[in-house]
């Protein structure tokens, strides 16, 4: 339990001290009476705020997952365990006031929706949530750190983006890209052909086979999906906003790639841990990991970039989503280009113009979009 | 006007007004407050610059007017703040401005407190004890609930009781430090004429009829209190001796003080004492803490080297019941009998009055009686002739204030060869019936004569006719005086020694209570057990009530009741809620249909949902709103039916 003077409390304390100084030279002791009234307010405030905070309990929902710019939709509940009125209660986190309750009846409970809008991705743990009360006079605030289990995970706000360039197309049912060949399985019916040895019986197209030209089997369009690798820098620029924009851009590109039916691999230069995401995956895990990315300066180094490139698939198109562009990034980019790898650069809009990289496409990202740099 | 903050501002206005006078400015300030609040039909915003100008103008006007009218200029800022507060009463304030207005009100109350007004100020302080916490509470709860008061008064009564109790405790226990302020003496022995004239002669000052209390004295059979003696007579004017001898008080050991008259004196206006401690007899022991080095002069008055103000200006002394007198030397006798030759007419008149009386003491008595009976006491009489004032007084005017009578008798005694002097002091005539203390007011200032007779020493004569003495008193006034005394000694000037005394008496009371409890332990034990049983029983009763309340929250039931009434009213209009529909679904369904009073239906539905499912308490204001909305829906229903 922590007690702090509120701004009003500090002002009135200063006034009390001034009054006391005045009383030293004043013949009247009545100034002390005035000081005593204020002292009474302080002491009552201290006691009641302490009782409030001690007796009121907060029930939170389990971990909440929301996106940037949203507020939690699940109600929280305050319960007054005492036989006295409680009031002027604030549920706070270091990021702002979650909710406030003016009055809580004895043994009563009240539910509220948190007012706090989470504008920034990240993990907001409930362990840092505190319950404060300034009841009744607003001079002293009693604060209790609740140490509750659970957290609010704020996903980066992904936006619509053009799907990134893919490479290393493989056959995959549901792939959005059409190949030249016919396959025995797929979602787009291409036609029939005479049955050959080894064709499974279930592929027989009985309707056409009944026409007397022998057994015919179904063929489908070849469906392909590409491979896209994202290599993300975790804050070389040292600017939290650019990192957030970078994370948002990465998330948006990953989802665009997944929607296109590509295999996605992504790796961040801090952990250098490769994540493989099959096409049409749910994506919550990706967002969860993107939400938890923390800033790490100095990770955009040649060695880290080479390790990352080695870990991703050789056939994949490499997308560098960086917060800065330095010599190491340039070196690795040119090297990959010389190996005929499909490489794309995504840089913050504040990044200075990049010299010609031999035709490597360069995009810039901002808070809410991607633009190709010509 | 109902706002606690506004009421606190009014208290501040009244307190600030007291810095000017007791009635005029407080009344003006109160009228200003009423006017501003009644005027506020539409908010009037002056802007911060104009408000600052008004503040500065108020300060300047307060200073200039106070200086011009001889009032205290110390509190001119307060007058400016009054104007600014008044201007801000004309518009709604934001939270910061409200806090500031409470601060200003506290500042004004502080001004009132430093003036140490009389016991009537107690009402202001008691009101402040309620209004300061209430203003703060209103401020916070409105900030929390968006302007809607959500507490019931009963829920915060404990807070007010707590504040009141703690206020009294803190006031009693707060460490008192009084640095003190050196007083600017109004007069001393060197310029005593100024003080005496201002007190005795109403033509020069208004103190002669002033009811202001100068001293309060505890003691029995109190005699006239002497302050100064005028023994040097130049034929026209009496004055104090230029050089008088001061000697130490002949202290008597505390063991021998038994039987000596004891007096305890509280000086309310130290500045008017002029380094003199009024006493009513030869002092044999003296103590006090607001003066230094008291000495006794040749006329028996106590003069101090210095005086200053303390919280309680108390002194106590013991007098000698059987004083010895020093015989006058030849030179002293000559000094006390000196007078220039007087007119033949006066000599003849004196001889006529004293015809047939040879004893000096009897002669003095006859002269005293003659002046008392044949002359008239009057305050503010016309000036006497400068060249021959006594003749003018005796033969022409035959009226005047006490100093003229004392001076005339002293001169007449000297003409008869009796050493004499005029003594200035106070007559203790008003004894409070409730407290038993004598109240010495400014108007009790008096002058009398002392004559020296070799066989008996100095004898007092009071030639002033009875008008100077106002015997008796009014009960209510005594009561007010008692209140005033208690107010100043126990509240305004409650100091460290009083604190110590309080602790000692409390401990003594505790000891006595403990002894009583030991004596009455069987009965006491029985009472405690009975009380304990009653408390336990009540707790159980309360617990049962709480169970009922928890199982069926009253407000939720009430909200469901209102929602049910609304559904019935809507059903009469043909809008039926399907059983699987939630309240919000029903509401959205109604939005697509031509329903009058849709806003009322939405309001009731939202309140019902927040109360029933969100567990928000239903406030009295919401209940009133719901009932009005229901009434409108029902009227719509009735119209539809017809």
PDB file of C-alpha atoms in Angstrom, chain B residues 45 78 134 169 178 255 268 289 292 352 361 406 418 450 500 546 602:
ATOM      1  CA  UNK B  45     -17.271  35.566 -18.410  1.00  0.00           C
ATOM      2  CA  UNK B  78      -7.926  39.922   0.769  1.00  0.00           C
ATOM      3  CA  UNK B 134     -18.067  19.298   2.226  1.00  0.00           C
ATOM      4  CA  UNK B 169      -8.049  16.720  18.957  1.00  0.00           C
ATOM      5  CA  UNK B 178       4.616  31.569  19.619  1.00  0.00           C
ATOM      6  CA  UNK B 255       4.848  30.022  52.605  1.00  0.00           C
ATOM      7  CA  UNK B 268      -6.543  41.758  26.904  1.00  0.00           C
ATOM      8  CA  UNK B 289       5.342  36.057  31.485  1.00  0.00           C
ATOM      9  CA  UNK B 292      10.302  41.972  32.340  1.00  0.00           C
ATOM     10  CA  UNK B 352     -16.427  78.683  54.202  1.00  0.00           C
ATOM     11  CA  UNK B 361      -8.761  64.202  57.768  1.00  0.00           C
ATOM     12  CA  UNK B 406      -9.637  64.743  41.539  1.00  0.00           C
ATOM     13  CA  UNK B 418      -2.351  68.406  53.282  1.00  0.00           C
ATOM     14  CA  UNK B 450      -4.947  60.694  47.777  1.00  0.00           C
ATOM     15  CA  UNK B 500      -0.052  21.070  29.891  1.00  0.00           C
ATOM     16  CA  UNK B 546     -27.013  -7.901   4.382  1.00  0.00           C
ATOM     17  CA  UNK B 602     -33.944   3.720 -25.086  1.00  0.00           C
TER      18      UNK B 602
END
